[in-house]
Every structure is written in structure tokens, then in C-alpha cells.
Amino acid sequence: MEKPIVVSGIRPTGYLHLGNYFGAVRNFIRMQNDYTCYFFIADIHSLTTHPTPTNLQAGVKQVLAEYLACGIDPEKSTIFIQSDVPEVTELYTLLNMNAYLGELERTTSFKDKARKNPDNVNAGLLTYPVLMAADIIIHKAQFVPVGKDQEQNLEMARKFAARFNRMYNNELFPIPRPFTFDGKDMIKVPGLDGSGKMGKSEGNAINLCEDPKSIRKKVMRAVTDLGPTEPNSKKAEPVENLFTLMKIVSAPETVAHFESLYNSCEIRYGDMKKQLAEDIISYTDPIRNKINDILADTDYLTKVARMGAERARESAAKTLSEVKSLIGIKSLF
Ligand code: TYM
């Protein structure tokens, strides 16, 4: 039986953090045996924020090395760099003809970014979900492992895929679905600064390559409150976030232990943070140690990128030619 197809990507805007890892990469690793996987580095998407050429190149290498250090196996999965597959941007152009200003303007992430950076509301930002749809459907993906923050972008990809099928009276594209390994809701890894998600631009991230000392320092500084004064009281957001993070990285018994201390008003946040920091370190330690070795091996990185590009292009070119033929784009020679 054919394995279901999976596509997902990460922008190379710096180091991978715990949000990227638990929202995406951990699922990539778990999926690679049972699915046909395409995991890429979304360098074109990252251009919406105008990185310098040096930072862009460094970011691409870093994410590639981090993918590999986390355990994504280039023999099992196709790992590639988005810009190495020009078929993607060609499909993006074609899909743009059926993507409407109103729906693009209504996307939450577009509105958020336009509000935060009013001087850089570029067309790439507006059509970001279209490029993302092209990434996904060019390999006819059935599943997309992403964190909760990408839910709406994925919804748009589903819409564009279905629209194309309808317009051309075809079933070329499967309608891609979000994927979470345990069938639970998509995950949102909170930041340690009291509210919201962990993110690079939020400045509240713990990176995979961070050294243990720095992890301990960041976790110990996490925002909490004065502690519960009544048994079984509702947790304020910063404390809830700390527990959410603990549920993600720690053993269930550890979480239960601190839940019970919280409920009996005996919790000492300092103890909880110490435990949380150690549990984070046990995840990141083996990865951190590998990242620098892999980064130093330029030949290996080149080999992986080349192999990935070849495989991804083969799959992408096939779909693109089907798309063109359905649309009626046909060369006269
Ligand atoms: P990006 O680069 O912002 O994030 C990469 C992945 O990490 C997840 N993530 C999180 N998950 C849970 N909690 C968090 N705090 C957290 N922070 C980040 C994201 O959900 C994502 O899965 N548009 C995408 C990249 C992309 C893509 C695609 C993804 C481009 N094309 C096609 C899937 C399929 C992005 O900017 O992710």
C-alpha cells in the first residue's frame, strides 16, 4: 500500500526553538517511517521580513543542520530548500490568479503582521498563504504537521486546493489535513513571559542549541504569580503556561505532582521551574551536541540538500505539468 504523503516547512529565521520542535519537528521524526515525507526550509517565505543575504544563508544552513540533528533522516524523508524547487513558485503564480484580495486580507496572520509592521505590508505577505498552499499541494500532501499558529494558513491551503479541483472539474489535489501524532488538537507551545506563544519574533524562545545554563536562567525568570491562596483555584495565564510547558516536556507523574501541590496551595514555583528546566535540558542536550558537528560538515549538508532538491523537483514537476495541462497552458513547440 502507498504511504500517505506529508509536507511541512519551517522558515529559516534563526535557531529552531521549543515551539518549532514540539509543534512540528517532533512529529516529522515520528512520521518518517510510515509516511512519504517532504520537509523543507521555507527560505522564500522568510523574505517577507527582508533578512540580509548573510543572515538568510546562515539561517538556511542552521535549520538544515538542526533538522538533521533532531533526527530527520535524509534517506527516509526528502529534506530540501524551498528555493531549490522553482516549480513551487511557478505553481504559486498560477494559484495567485484564483486567490482573492478580500480573503487574503482577512487572514489573521496578515492582519497581525500588517499591524505590527505597518511600513512593510508587502505583496508577499498578503499572498503568503498562497505560496504555502503551493508548497503543500505540489506534492499532493494529505497531511501537514504544523503547530496551532499555522491552522488558518492550512485552512487557506485546503480552500485553494478545493477551488482548483472545482474550477477544473478534477480531483488532482487531495485536501490536506493538519496532523497531530496522538490525534489531539494542534499544539501551541507557550512563551515564558506570561502570555501568548513561544516565538522567535516574540523574543521569548528557548532554542534547541541553547546551553543548559542559559535554559536554567530563562526558565527561572519565567513569569508566575504570588501563588494560590485557596485550594483548587483557577490558574492565571502565566502559571497555566508553565504547566502547559511542563505537560509537553515532563513525565505525567511530574505534572501530577506539581498540580497537586498547586491545588493544596503548597506549590513553590522555584522548585517547579528547576524541574522544568532539567526536563527541557534532557530533550535539548543530545540535539545541541550534534548541531555544531553537522554544521561544520559542509560537504554533508550540500549532499543532503542536493539529494532533497532532486527528489522534491521530480515530484513537483510531475504535479506542475498536470496543473498546466488542466489550465490549458501548452507550449506551441
Ligand atoms: P514557522 O517557521 O513560523 O514555524 C515552523 C513550525 O513551528 C511551529 N511553531 C509552533 N508550534 C507550536 N507552538 C509554538 N509556539 C510554535 N512556534 C512555531 C509552526 O506551527 C510551524 O509548524 N508558514 C510556516 C512555514 C511554511 C509551511 C509551509 C509549513 C511554509 N510553507 C507548508 C507547512 C507547510 C511558518 O512560518 O512556520
PDB file of N, CA and C and ligand atoms in Angstrom, residues 8-11 17 19-20 23-24 40 42 45 128 132 135-136 144 146-147 149-150 187-189 197-198, ligand 1:
ATOM      1  N   SER A   8       5.751  19.571   5.175  1.00  0.00           N
ATOM      2  CA  SER A   8       5.784  20.673   6.137  1.00  0.00           C
ATOM      3  C   SER A   8       7.090  21.453   6.009  1.00  0.00           C
ATOM      4  N   GLY A   9       7.068  22.698   6.465  1.00  0.00           N
ATOM      5  CA  GLY A   9       8.264  23.534   6.345  1.00  0.00           C
ATOM      6  C   GLY A   9       8.440  24.478   7.520  1.00  0.00           C
ATOM      7  N   ILE A  10       9.629  25.016   7.614  1.00  0.00           N
ATOM      8  CA  ILE A  10       9.963  25.976   8.673  1.00  0.00           C
ATOM      9  C   ILE A  10      10.765  27.118   8.048  1.00  0.00           C
ATOM     10  N   ARG A  11      10.459  28.347   8.443  1.00  0.00           N
ATOM     11  CA  ARG A  11      11.228  29.482   7.920  1.00  0.00           C
ATOM     12  C   ARG A  11      12.608  29.537   8.575  1.00  0.00           C
ATOM     13  N   HIS A  17      13.420  26.700  17.898  1.00  0.00           N
ATOM     14  CA  HIS A  17      13.133  26.785  19.341  1.00  0.00           C
ATOM     15  C   HIS A  17      12.163  25.667  19.753  1.00  0.00           C
ATOM     16  N   GLY A  19       9.123  25.745  20.464  1.00  0.00           N
ATOM     17  CA  GLY A  19       7.839  25.820  19.759  1.00  0.00           C
ATOM     18  C   GLY A  19       7.920  25.088  18.430  1.00  0.00           C
ATOM     19  N   ASN A  20       8.989  25.317  17.688  1.00  0.00           N
ATOM     20  CA  ASN A  20       9.188  24.620  16.404  1.00  0.00           C
ATOM     21  C   ASN A  20       9.315  23.115  16.646  1.00  0.00           C
ATOM     22  N   GLY A  23       5.908  21.740  18.153  1.00  0.00           N
ATOM     23  CA  GLY A  23       4.800  21.997  17.240  1.00  0.00           C
ATOM     24  C   GLY A  23       4.969  21.268  15.917  1.00  0.00           C
ATOM     25  N   ALA A  24       6.216  21.030  15.507  1.00  0.00           N
ATOM     26  CA  ALA A  24       6.435  20.483  14.171  1.00  0.00           C
ATOM     27  C   ALA A  24       7.460  19.350  14.135  1.00  0.00           C
ATOM     28  N   PHE A  40      10.839  20.824   4.386  1.00  0.00           N
ATOM     29  CA  PHE A  40      11.690  21.801   3.706  1.00  0.00           C
ATOM     30  C   PHE A  40      11.975  23.040   4.548  1.00  0.00           C
ATOM     31  N   ALA A  42      11.731  26.970   4.393  1.00  0.00           N
ATOM     32  CA  ALA A  42      10.937  27.933   3.620  1.00  0.00           C
ATOM     33  C   ALA A  42      11.690  29.258   3.494  1.00  0.00           C
ATOM     34  N   HIS A  45       9.578  32.145   1.865  1.00  0.00           N
ATOM     35  CA  HIS A  45       8.644  32.743   2.830  1.00  0.00           C
ATOM     36  C   HIS A  45       9.345  33.721   3.767  1.00  0.00           C
ATOM     37  N   TYR A 128       1.172  35.220   1.164  1.00  0.00           N
ATOM     38  CA  TYR A 128       1.897  34.186   1.921  1.00  0.00           C
ATOM     39  C   TYR A 128       1.140  32.854   1.943  1.00  0.00           C
ATOM     40  N   MET A 132       2.268  29.052   0.549  1.00  0.00           N
ATOM     41  CA  MET A 132       2.228  27.902   1.454  1.00  0.00           C
ATOM     42  C   MET A 132       1.345  26.788   0.866  1.00  0.00           C
ATOM     43  N   ASP A 135       3.378  25.023  -1.719  1.00  0.00           N
ATOM     44  CA  ASP A 135       4.318  24.087  -1.073  1.00  0.00           C
ATOM     45  C   ASP A 135       3.660  22.739  -0.785  1.00  0.00           C
ATOM     46  N   ILE A 136       2.449  22.840  -0.293  1.00  0.00           N
ATOM     47  CA  ILE A 136       1.767  21.640   0.212  1.00  0.00           C
ATOM     48  C   ILE A 136       1.188  20.806  -0.931  1.00  0.00           C
ATOM     49  N   VAL A 144      -0.371  17.634   6.974  1.00  0.00           N
ATOM     50  CA  VAL A 144       0.593  18.708   7.214  1.00  0.00           C
ATOM     51  C   VAL A 144       0.795  18.849   8.731  1.00  0.00           C
ATOM     52  N   VAL A 146       1.830  20.747  11.618  1.00  0.00           N
ATOM     53  CA  VAL A 146       2.190  22.123  11.992  1.00  0.00           C
ATOM     54  C   VAL A 146       1.591  22.438  13.362  1.00  0.00           C
ATOM     55  N   GLY A 147       2.087  23.504  13.966  1.00  0.00           N
ATOM     56  CA  GLY A 147       1.535  23.976  15.235  1.00  0.00           C
ATOM     57  C   GLY A 147       0.252  24.759  15.001  1.00  0.00           C
ATOM     58  N   ASP A 149      -0.534  27.748  15.412  1.00  0.00           N
ATOM     59  CA  ASP A 149      -0.449  29.069  14.784  1.00  0.00           C
ATOM     60  C   ASP A 149      -0.580  29.008  13.260  1.00  0.00           C
ATOM     61  N   GLN A 150      -0.405  27.823  12.687  1.00  0.00           N
ATOM     62  CA  GLN A 150      -0.490  27.684  11.225  1.00  0.00           C
ATOM     63  C   GLN A 150      -1.862  27.189  10.768  1.00  0.00           C
ATOM     64  N   ILE A 187      -0.847  21.759  18.552  1.00  0.00           N
ATOM     65  CA  ILE A 187      -0.221  22.213  19.788  1.00  0.00           C
ATOM     66  C   ILE A 187       0.209  23.683  19.711  1.00  0.00           C
ATOM     67  N   LYS A 188       0.100  24.361  20.861  1.00  0.00           N
ATOM     68  CA  LYS A 188       0.665  25.712  20.943  1.00  0.00           C
ATOM     69  C   LYS A 188       1.606  25.745  22.147  1.00  0.00           C
ATOM     70  N   VAL A 189       2.886  25.903  21.874  1.00  0.00           N
ATOM     71  CA  VAL A 189       3.860  25.958  22.961  1.00  0.00           C
ATOM     72  C   VAL A 189       3.896  27.401  23.463  1.00  0.00           C
ATOM     73  N   LYS A 197       2.300  32.788  22.607  1.00  0.00           N
ATOM     74  CA  LYS A 197       3.069  31.607  22.202  1.00  0.00           C
ATOM     75  C   LYS A 197       4.568  31.884  22.220  1.00  0.00           C
ATOM     76  N   MET A 198       5.318  30.799  22.241  1.00  0.00           N
ATOM     77  CA  MET A 198       6.763  30.937  22.115  1.00  0.00           C
ATOM     78  C   MET A 198       7.080  31.244  20.651  1.00  0.00           C
TER      79      MET A 198
HETATM   80  P1  TYM B   1       7.348  28.882  11.218  1.00  0.00           P
HETATM   81  O1  TYM B   1       8.686  28.907  10.596  1.00  0.00           O
HETATM   82  O2  TYM B   1       6.844  30.118  11.896  1.00  0.00           O
HETATM   83  O3  TYM B   1       7.260  27.715  12.264  1.00  0.00           O
HETATM   84  C1  TYM B   1       7.636  26.401  11.917  1.00  0.00           C
HETATM   85  C2  TYM B   1       6.770  25.383  12.607  1.00  0.00           C
HETATM   86  O4  TYM B   1       6.858  25.523  14.019  1.00  0.00           O
HETATM   87  C3  TYM B   1       5.557  25.656  14.570  1.00  0.00           C
HETATM   88  N1  TYM B   1       5.602  26.554  15.722  1.00  0.00           N
HETATM   89  C4  TYM B   1       4.933  26.313  16.859  1.00  0.00           C
HETATM   90  N2  TYM B   1       4.141  25.294  17.212  1.00  0.00           N
HETATM   91  C5  TYM B   1       3.637  25.332  18.462  1.00  0.00           C
HETATM   92  N3  TYM B   1       3.875  26.334  19.349  1.00  0.00           N
HETATM   93  C6  TYM B   1       4.671  27.373  19.030  1.00  0.00           C
HETATM   94  N4  TYM B   1       4.927  28.323  19.914  1.00  0.00           N
HETATM   95  C7  TYM B   1       5.243  27.393  17.731  1.00  0.00           C
HETATM   96  N5  TYM B   1       6.063  28.258  17.073  1.00  0.00           N
HETATM   97  C8  TYM B   1       6.267  27.720  15.840  1.00  0.00           C
HETATM   98  C9  TYM B   1       4.704  26.232  13.466  1.00  0.00           C
HETATM   99  O5  TYM B   1       3.345  25.956  13.667  1.00  0.00           O
HETATM  100  C10 TYM B   1       5.286  25.519  12.264  1.00  0.00           C
HETATM  101  O6  TYM B   1       4.709  24.244  12.138  1.00  0.00           O
HETATM  102  N6  TYM B   1       4.361  29.312   7.297  1.00  0.00           N
HETATM  103  C11 TYM B   1       5.171  28.382   8.039  1.00  0.00           C
HETATM  104  C12 TYM B   1       6.234  27.700   7.189  1.00  0.00           C
HETATM  105  C13 TYM B   1       5.694  27.028   5.993  1.00  0.00           C
HETATM  106  C14 TYM B   1       4.953  25.824   5.944  1.00  0.00           C
HETATM  107  C15 TYM B   1       4.672  25.597   4.585  1.00  0.00           C
HETATM  108  C16 TYM B   1       4.507  24.919   6.910  1.00  0.00           C
HETATM  109  C17 TYM B   1       5.832  27.483   4.722  1.00  0.00           C
HETATM  110  N7  TYM B   1       5.223  26.602   3.878  1.00  0.00           N
HETATM  111  C18 TYM B   1       3.942  24.477   4.162  1.00  0.00           C
HETATM  112  C19 TYM B   1       3.792  23.804   6.499  1.00  0.00           C
HETATM  113  C20 TYM B   1       3.516  23.590   5.143  1.00  0.00           C
HETATM  114  C21 TYM B   1       5.873  29.156   9.127  1.00  0.00           C
HETATM  115  O7  TYM B   1       6.113  30.316   9.033  1.00  0.00           O
HETATM  116  O8  TYM B   1       6.277  28.383  10.170  1.00  0.00           O
END
